[in-house]
PDB file of N, CA and C in Angstrom:
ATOM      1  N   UNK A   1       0.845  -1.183   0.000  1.00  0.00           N
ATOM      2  CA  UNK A   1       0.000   0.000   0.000  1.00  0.00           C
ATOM      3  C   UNK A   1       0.883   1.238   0.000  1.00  0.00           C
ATOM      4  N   UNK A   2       0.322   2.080  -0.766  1.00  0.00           N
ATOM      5  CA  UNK A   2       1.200   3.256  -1.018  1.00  0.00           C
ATOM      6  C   UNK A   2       0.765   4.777  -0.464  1.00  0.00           C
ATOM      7  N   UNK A   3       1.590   4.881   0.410  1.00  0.00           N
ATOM      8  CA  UNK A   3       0.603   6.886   0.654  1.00  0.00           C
ATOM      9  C   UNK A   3       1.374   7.815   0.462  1.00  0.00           C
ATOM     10  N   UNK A   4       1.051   8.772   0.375  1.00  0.00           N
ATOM     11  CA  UNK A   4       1.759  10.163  -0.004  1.00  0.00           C
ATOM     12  C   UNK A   4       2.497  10.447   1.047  1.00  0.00           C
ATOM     13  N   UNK A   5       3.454  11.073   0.628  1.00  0.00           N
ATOM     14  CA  UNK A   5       4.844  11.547   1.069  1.00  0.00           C
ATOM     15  C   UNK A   5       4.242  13.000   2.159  1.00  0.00           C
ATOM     16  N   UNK A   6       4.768  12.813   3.565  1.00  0.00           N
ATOM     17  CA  UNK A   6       3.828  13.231   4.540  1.00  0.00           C
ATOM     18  C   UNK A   6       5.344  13.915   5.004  1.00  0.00           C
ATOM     19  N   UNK A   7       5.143  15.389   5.511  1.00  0.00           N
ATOM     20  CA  UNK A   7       6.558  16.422   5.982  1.00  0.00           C
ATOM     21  C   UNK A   7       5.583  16.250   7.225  1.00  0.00           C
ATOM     22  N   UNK A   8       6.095  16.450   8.516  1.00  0.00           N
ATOM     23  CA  UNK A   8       6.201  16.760   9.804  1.00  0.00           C
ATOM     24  C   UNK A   8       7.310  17.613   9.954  1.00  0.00           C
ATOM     25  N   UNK A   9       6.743  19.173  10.345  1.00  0.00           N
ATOM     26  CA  UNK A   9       7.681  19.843  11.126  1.00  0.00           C
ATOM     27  C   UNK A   9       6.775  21.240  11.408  1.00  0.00           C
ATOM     28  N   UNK A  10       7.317  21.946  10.923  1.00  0.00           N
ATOM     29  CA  UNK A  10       6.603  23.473  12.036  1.00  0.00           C
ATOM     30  C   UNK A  10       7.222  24.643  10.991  1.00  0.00           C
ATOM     31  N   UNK A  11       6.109  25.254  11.397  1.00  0.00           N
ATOM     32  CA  UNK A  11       5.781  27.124  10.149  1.00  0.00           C
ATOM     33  C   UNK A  11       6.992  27.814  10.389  1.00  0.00           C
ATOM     34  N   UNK A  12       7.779  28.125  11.561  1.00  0.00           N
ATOM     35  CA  UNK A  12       8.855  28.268  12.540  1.00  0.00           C
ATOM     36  C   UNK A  12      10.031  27.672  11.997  1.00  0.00           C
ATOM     37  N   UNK A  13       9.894  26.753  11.783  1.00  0.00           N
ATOM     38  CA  UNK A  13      11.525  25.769  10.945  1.00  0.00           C
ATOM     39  C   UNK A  13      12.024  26.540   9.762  1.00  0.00           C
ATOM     40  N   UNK A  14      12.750  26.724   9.848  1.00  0.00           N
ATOM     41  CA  UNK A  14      13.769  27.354   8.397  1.00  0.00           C
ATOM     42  C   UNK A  14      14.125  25.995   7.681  1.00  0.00           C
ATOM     43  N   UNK A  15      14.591  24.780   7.853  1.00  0.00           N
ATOM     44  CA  UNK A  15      14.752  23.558   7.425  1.00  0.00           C
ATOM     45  C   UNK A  15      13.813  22.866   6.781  1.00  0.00           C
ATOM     46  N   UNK A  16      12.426  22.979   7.379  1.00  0.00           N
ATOM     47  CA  UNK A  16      10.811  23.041   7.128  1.00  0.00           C
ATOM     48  C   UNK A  16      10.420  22.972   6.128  1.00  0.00           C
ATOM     49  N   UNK A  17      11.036  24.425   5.656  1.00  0.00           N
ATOM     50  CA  UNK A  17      10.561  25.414   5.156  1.00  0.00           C
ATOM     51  C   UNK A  17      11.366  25.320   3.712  1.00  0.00           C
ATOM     52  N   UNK A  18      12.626  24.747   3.684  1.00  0.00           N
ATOM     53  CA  UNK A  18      13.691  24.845   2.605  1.00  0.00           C
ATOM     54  C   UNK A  18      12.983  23.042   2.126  1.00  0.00           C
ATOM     55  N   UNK A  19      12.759  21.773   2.967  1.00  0.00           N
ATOM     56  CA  UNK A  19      12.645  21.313   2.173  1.00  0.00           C
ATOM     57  C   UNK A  19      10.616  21.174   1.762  1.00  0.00           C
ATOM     58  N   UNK A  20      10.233  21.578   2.151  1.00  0.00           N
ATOM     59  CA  UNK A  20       8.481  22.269   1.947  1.00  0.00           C
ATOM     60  C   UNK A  20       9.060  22.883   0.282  1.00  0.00           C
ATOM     61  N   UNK A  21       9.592  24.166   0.129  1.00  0.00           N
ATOM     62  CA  UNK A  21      10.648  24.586  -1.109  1.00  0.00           C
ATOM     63  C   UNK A  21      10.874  23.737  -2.001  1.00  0.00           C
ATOM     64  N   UNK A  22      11.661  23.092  -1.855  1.00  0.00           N
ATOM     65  CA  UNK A  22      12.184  21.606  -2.629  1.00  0.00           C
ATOM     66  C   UNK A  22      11.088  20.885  -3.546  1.00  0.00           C
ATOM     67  N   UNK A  23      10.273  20.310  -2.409  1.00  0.00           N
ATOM     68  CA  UNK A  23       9.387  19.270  -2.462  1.00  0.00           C
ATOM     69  C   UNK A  23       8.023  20.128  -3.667  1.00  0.00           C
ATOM     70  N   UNK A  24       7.725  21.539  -3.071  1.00  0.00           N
ATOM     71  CA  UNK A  24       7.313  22.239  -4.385  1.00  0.00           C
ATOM     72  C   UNK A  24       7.754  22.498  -5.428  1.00  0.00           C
ATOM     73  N   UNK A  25       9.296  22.218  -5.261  1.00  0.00           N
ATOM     74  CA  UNK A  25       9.648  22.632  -6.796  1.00  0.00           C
ATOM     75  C   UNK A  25       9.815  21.496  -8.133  1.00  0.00           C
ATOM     76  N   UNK A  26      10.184  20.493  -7.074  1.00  0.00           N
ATOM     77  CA  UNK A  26       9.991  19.017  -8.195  1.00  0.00           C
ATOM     78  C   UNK A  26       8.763  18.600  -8.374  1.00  0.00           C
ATOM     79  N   UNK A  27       7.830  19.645  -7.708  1.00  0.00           N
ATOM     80  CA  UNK A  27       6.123  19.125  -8.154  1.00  0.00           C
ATOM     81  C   UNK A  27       6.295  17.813  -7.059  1.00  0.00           C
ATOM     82  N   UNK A  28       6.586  17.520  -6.371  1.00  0.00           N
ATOM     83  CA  UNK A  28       6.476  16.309  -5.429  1.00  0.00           C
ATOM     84  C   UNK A  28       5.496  16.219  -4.612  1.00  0.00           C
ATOM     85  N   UNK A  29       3.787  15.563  -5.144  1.00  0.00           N
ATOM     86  CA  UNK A  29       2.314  15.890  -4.117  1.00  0.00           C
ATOM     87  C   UNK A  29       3.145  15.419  -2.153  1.00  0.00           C
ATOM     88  N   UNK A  30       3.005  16.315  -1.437  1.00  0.00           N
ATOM     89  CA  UNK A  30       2.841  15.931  -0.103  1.00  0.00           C
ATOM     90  C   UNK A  30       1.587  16.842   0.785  1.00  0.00           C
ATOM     91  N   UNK A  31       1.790  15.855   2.266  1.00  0.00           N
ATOM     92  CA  UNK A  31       1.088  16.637   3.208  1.00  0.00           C
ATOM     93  C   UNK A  31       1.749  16.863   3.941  1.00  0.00           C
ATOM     94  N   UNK A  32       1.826  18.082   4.310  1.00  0.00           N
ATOM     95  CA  UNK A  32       2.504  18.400   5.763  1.00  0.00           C
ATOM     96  C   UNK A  32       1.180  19.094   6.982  1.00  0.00           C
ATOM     97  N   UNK A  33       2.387  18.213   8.132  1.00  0.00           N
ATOM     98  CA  UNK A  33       1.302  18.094   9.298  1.00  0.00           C
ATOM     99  C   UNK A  33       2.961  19.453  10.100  1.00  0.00           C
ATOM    100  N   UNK A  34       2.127  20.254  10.972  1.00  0.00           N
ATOM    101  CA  UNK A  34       2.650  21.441  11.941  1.00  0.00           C
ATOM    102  C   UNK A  34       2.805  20.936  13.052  1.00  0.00           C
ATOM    103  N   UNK A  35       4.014  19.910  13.661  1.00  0.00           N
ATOM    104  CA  UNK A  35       4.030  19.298  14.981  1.00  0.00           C
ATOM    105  C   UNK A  35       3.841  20.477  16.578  1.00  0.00           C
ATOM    106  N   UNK A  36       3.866  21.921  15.573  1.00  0.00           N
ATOM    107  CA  UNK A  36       3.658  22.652  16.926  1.00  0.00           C
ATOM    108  C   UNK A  36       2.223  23.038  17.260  1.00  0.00           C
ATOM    109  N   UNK A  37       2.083  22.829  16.182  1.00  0.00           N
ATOM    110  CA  UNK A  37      -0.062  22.813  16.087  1.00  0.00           C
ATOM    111  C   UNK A  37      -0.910  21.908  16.233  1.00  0.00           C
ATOM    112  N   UNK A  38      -0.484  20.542  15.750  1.00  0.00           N
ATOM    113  CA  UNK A  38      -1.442  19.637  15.814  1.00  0.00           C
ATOM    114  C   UNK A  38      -0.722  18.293  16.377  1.00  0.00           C
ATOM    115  N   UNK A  39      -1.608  18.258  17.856  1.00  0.00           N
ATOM    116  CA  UNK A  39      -0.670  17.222  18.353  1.00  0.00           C
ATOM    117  C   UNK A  39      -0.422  15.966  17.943  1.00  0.00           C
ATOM    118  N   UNK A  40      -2.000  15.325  17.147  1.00  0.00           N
ATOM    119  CA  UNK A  40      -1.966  14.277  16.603  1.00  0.00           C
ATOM    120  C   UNK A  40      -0.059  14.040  16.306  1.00  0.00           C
ATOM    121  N   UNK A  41       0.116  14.540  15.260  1.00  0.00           N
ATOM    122  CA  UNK A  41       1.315  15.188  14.115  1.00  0.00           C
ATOM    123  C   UNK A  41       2.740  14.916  15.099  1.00  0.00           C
ATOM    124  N   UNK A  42       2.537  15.866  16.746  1.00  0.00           N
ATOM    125  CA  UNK A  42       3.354  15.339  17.579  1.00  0.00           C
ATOM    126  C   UNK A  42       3.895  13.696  17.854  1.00  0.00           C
ATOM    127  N   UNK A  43       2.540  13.210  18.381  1.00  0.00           N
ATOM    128  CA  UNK A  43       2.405  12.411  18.540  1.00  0.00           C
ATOM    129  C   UNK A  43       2.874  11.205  17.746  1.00  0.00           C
ATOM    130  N   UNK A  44       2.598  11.372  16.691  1.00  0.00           N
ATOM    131  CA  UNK A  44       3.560  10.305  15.482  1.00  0.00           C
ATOM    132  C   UNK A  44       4.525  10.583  15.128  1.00  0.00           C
ATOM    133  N   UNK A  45       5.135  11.426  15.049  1.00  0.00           N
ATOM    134  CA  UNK A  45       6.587  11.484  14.982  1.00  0.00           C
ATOM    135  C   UNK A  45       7.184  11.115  16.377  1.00  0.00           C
ATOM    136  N   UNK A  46       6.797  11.195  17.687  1.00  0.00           N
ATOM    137  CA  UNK A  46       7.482  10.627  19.229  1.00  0.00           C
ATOM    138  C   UNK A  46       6.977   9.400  18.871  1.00  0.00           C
ATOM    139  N   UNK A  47       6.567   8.939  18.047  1.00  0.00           N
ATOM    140  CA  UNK A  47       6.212   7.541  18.155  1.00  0.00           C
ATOM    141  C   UNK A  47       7.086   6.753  17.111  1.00  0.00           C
ATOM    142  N   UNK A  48       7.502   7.591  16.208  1.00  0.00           N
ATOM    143  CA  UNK A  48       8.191   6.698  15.148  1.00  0.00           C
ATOM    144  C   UNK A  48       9.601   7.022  15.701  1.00  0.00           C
ATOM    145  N   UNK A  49      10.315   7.946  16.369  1.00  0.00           N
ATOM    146  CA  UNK A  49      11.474   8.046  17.112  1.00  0.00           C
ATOM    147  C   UNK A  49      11.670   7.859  17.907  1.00  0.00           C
ATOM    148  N   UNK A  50      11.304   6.908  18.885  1.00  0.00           N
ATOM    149  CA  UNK A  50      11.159   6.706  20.447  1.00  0.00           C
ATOM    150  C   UNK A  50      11.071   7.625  21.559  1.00  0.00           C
ATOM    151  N   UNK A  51       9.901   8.643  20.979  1.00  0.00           N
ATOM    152  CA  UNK A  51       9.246   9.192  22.246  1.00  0.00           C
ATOM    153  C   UNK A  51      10.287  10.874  21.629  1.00  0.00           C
ATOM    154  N   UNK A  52      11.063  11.101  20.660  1.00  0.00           N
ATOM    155  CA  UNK A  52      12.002  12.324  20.724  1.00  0.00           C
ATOM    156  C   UNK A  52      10.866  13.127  19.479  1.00  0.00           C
ATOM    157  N   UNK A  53      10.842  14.382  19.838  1.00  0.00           N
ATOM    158  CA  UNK A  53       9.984  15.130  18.936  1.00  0.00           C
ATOM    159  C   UNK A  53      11.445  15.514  17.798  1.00  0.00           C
ATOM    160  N   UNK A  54      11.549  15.074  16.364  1.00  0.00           N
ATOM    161  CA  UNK A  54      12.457  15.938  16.121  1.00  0.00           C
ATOM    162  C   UNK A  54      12.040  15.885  14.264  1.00  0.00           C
ATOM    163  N   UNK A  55      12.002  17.326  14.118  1.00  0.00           N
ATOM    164  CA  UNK A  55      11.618  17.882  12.727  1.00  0.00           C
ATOM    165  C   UNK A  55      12.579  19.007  12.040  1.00  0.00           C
ATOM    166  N   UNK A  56      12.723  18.929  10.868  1.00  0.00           N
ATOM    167  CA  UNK A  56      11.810  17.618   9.928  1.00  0.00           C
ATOM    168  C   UNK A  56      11.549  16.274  10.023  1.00  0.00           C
ATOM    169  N   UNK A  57      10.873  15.496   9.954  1.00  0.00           N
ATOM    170  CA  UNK A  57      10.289  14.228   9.836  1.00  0.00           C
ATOM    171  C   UNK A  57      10.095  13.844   8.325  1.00  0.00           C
ATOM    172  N   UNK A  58      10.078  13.017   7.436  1.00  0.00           N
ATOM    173  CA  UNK A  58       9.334  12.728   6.147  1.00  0.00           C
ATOM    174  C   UNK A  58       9.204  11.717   6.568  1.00  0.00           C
ATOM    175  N   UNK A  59       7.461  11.155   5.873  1.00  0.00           N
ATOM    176  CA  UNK A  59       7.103   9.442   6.259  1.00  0.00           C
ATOM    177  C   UNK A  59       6.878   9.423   4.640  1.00  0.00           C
ATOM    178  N   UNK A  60       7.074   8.372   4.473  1.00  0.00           N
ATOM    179  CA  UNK A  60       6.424   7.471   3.212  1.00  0.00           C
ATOM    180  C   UNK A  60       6.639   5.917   2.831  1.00  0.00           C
ATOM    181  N   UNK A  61       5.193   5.395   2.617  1.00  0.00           N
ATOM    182  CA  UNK A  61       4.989   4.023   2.968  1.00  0.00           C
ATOM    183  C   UNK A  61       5.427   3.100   3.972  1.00  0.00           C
ATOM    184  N   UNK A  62       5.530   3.509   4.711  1.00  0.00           N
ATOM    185  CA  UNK A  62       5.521   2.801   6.168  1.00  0.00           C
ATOM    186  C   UNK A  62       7.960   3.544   6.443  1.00  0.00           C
ATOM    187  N   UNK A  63       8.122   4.238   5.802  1.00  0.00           N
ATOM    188  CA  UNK A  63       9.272   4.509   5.889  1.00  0.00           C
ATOM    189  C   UNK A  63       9.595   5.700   6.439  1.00  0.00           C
ATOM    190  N   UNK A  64      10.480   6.217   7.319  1.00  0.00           N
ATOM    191  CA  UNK A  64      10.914   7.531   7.681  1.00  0.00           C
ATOM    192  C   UNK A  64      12.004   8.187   7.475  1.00  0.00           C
ATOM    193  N   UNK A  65      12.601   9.173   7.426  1.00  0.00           N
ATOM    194  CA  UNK A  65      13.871  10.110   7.556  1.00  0.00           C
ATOM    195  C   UNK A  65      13.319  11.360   8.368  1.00  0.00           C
ATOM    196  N   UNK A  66      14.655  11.139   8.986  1.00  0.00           N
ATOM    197  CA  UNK A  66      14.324  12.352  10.546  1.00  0.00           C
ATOM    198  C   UNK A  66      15.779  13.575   9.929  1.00  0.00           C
ATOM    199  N   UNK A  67      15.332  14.677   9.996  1.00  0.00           N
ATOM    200  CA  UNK A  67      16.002  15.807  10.275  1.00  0.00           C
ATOM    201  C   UNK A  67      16.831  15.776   8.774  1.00  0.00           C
ATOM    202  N   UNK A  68      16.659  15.495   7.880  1.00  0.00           N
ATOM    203  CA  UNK A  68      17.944  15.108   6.687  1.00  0.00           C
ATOM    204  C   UNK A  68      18.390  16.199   6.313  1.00  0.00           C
ATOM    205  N   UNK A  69      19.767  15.882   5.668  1.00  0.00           N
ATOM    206  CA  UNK A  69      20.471  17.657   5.465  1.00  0.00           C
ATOM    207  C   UNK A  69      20.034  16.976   3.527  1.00  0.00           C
ATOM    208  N   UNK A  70      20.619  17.715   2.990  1.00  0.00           N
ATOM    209  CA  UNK A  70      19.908  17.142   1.459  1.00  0.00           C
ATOM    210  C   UNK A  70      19.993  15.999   0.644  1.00  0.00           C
ATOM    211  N   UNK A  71      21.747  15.565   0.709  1.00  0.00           N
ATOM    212  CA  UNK A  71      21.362  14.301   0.371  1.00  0.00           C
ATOM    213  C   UNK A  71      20.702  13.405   0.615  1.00  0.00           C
ATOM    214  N   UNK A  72      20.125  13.186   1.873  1.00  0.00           N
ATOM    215  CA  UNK A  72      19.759  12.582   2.850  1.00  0.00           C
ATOM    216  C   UNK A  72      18.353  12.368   1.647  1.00  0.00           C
ATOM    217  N   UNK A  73      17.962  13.789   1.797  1.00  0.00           N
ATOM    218  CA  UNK A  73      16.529  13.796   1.241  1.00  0.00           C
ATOM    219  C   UNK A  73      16.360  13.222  -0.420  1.00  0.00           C
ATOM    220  N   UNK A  74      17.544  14.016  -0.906  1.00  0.00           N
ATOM    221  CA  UNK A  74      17.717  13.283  -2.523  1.00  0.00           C
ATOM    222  C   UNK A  74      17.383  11.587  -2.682  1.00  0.00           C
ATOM    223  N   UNK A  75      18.709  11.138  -1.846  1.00  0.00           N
ATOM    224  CA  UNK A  75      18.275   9.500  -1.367  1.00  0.00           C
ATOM    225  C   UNK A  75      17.677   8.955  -1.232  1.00  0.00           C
ATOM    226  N   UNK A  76      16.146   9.454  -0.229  1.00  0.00           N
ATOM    227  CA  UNK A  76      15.221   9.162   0.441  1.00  0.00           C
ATOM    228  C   UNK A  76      13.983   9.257  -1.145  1.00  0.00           C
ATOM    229  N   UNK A  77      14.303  10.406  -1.626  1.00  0.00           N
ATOM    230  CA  UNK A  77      13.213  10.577  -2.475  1.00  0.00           C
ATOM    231  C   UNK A  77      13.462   9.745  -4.197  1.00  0.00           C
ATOM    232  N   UNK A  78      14.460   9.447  -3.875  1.00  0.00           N
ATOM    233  CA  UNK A  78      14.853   8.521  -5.007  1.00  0.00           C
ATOM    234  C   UNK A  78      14.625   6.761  -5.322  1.00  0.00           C
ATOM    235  N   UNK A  79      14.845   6.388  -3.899  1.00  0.00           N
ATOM    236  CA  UNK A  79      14.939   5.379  -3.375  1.00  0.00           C
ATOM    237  C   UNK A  79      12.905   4.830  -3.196  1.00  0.00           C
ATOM    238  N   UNK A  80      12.402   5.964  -3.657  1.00  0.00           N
ATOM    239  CA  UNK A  80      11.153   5.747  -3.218  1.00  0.00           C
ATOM    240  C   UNK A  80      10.174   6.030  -4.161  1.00  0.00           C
ATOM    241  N   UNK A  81      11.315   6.194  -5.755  1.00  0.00           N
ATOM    242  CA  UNK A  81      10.971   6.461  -6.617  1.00  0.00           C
ATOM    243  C   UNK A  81       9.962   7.925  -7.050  1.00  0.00           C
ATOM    244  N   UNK A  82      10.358   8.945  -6.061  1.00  0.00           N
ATOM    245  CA  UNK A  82       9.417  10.169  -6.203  1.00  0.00           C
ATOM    246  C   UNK A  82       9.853  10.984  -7.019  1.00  0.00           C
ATOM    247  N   UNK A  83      11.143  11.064  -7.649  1.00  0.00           N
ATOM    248  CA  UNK A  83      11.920  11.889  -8.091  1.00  0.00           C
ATOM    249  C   UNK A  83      12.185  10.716  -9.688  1.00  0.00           C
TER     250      UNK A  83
END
């Protein structure tokens, strides 16, 4: 099963915000959830890191990357065939 490529982090993040940037510019459909707004959003990211709030977050298909500097993200989005 396949779901869309989901950002966790906050309006506040400059990192957020650069790859939010990114992810609009390759046309890449996501959702982003505001871990400082909606706790749900908290809540699953302390859950997929053992209890540590830390954003950026990207989920997709049952997969995560926490905090990535860019390759990280290139990798992630390649590897997952989004790019």
């Amino acid at each position: 099963m396949t779901e869309e490529l989901r950002l966790y982090g906050s309006g506040e993040c400059v990192k957020t915000a650069e790859i939010r940037g990114y992810l609009i510019a390759l046309s890449i459909p996501f959702q982003e959830w505001d871990v400082k707004k909606d706790k749900k959003a908290e809540e699953m990211v302390r859950a997929l890191l053992e209890g540590n709030l830390i954003y950026p977050t990207l989920t997709y298909d049952g997969y995560y990357l926490e905090n990535p500097n860019t390759a990280q993200l290139k990798n992630f989005l390649k590897a997952h065939k989004l790019v």
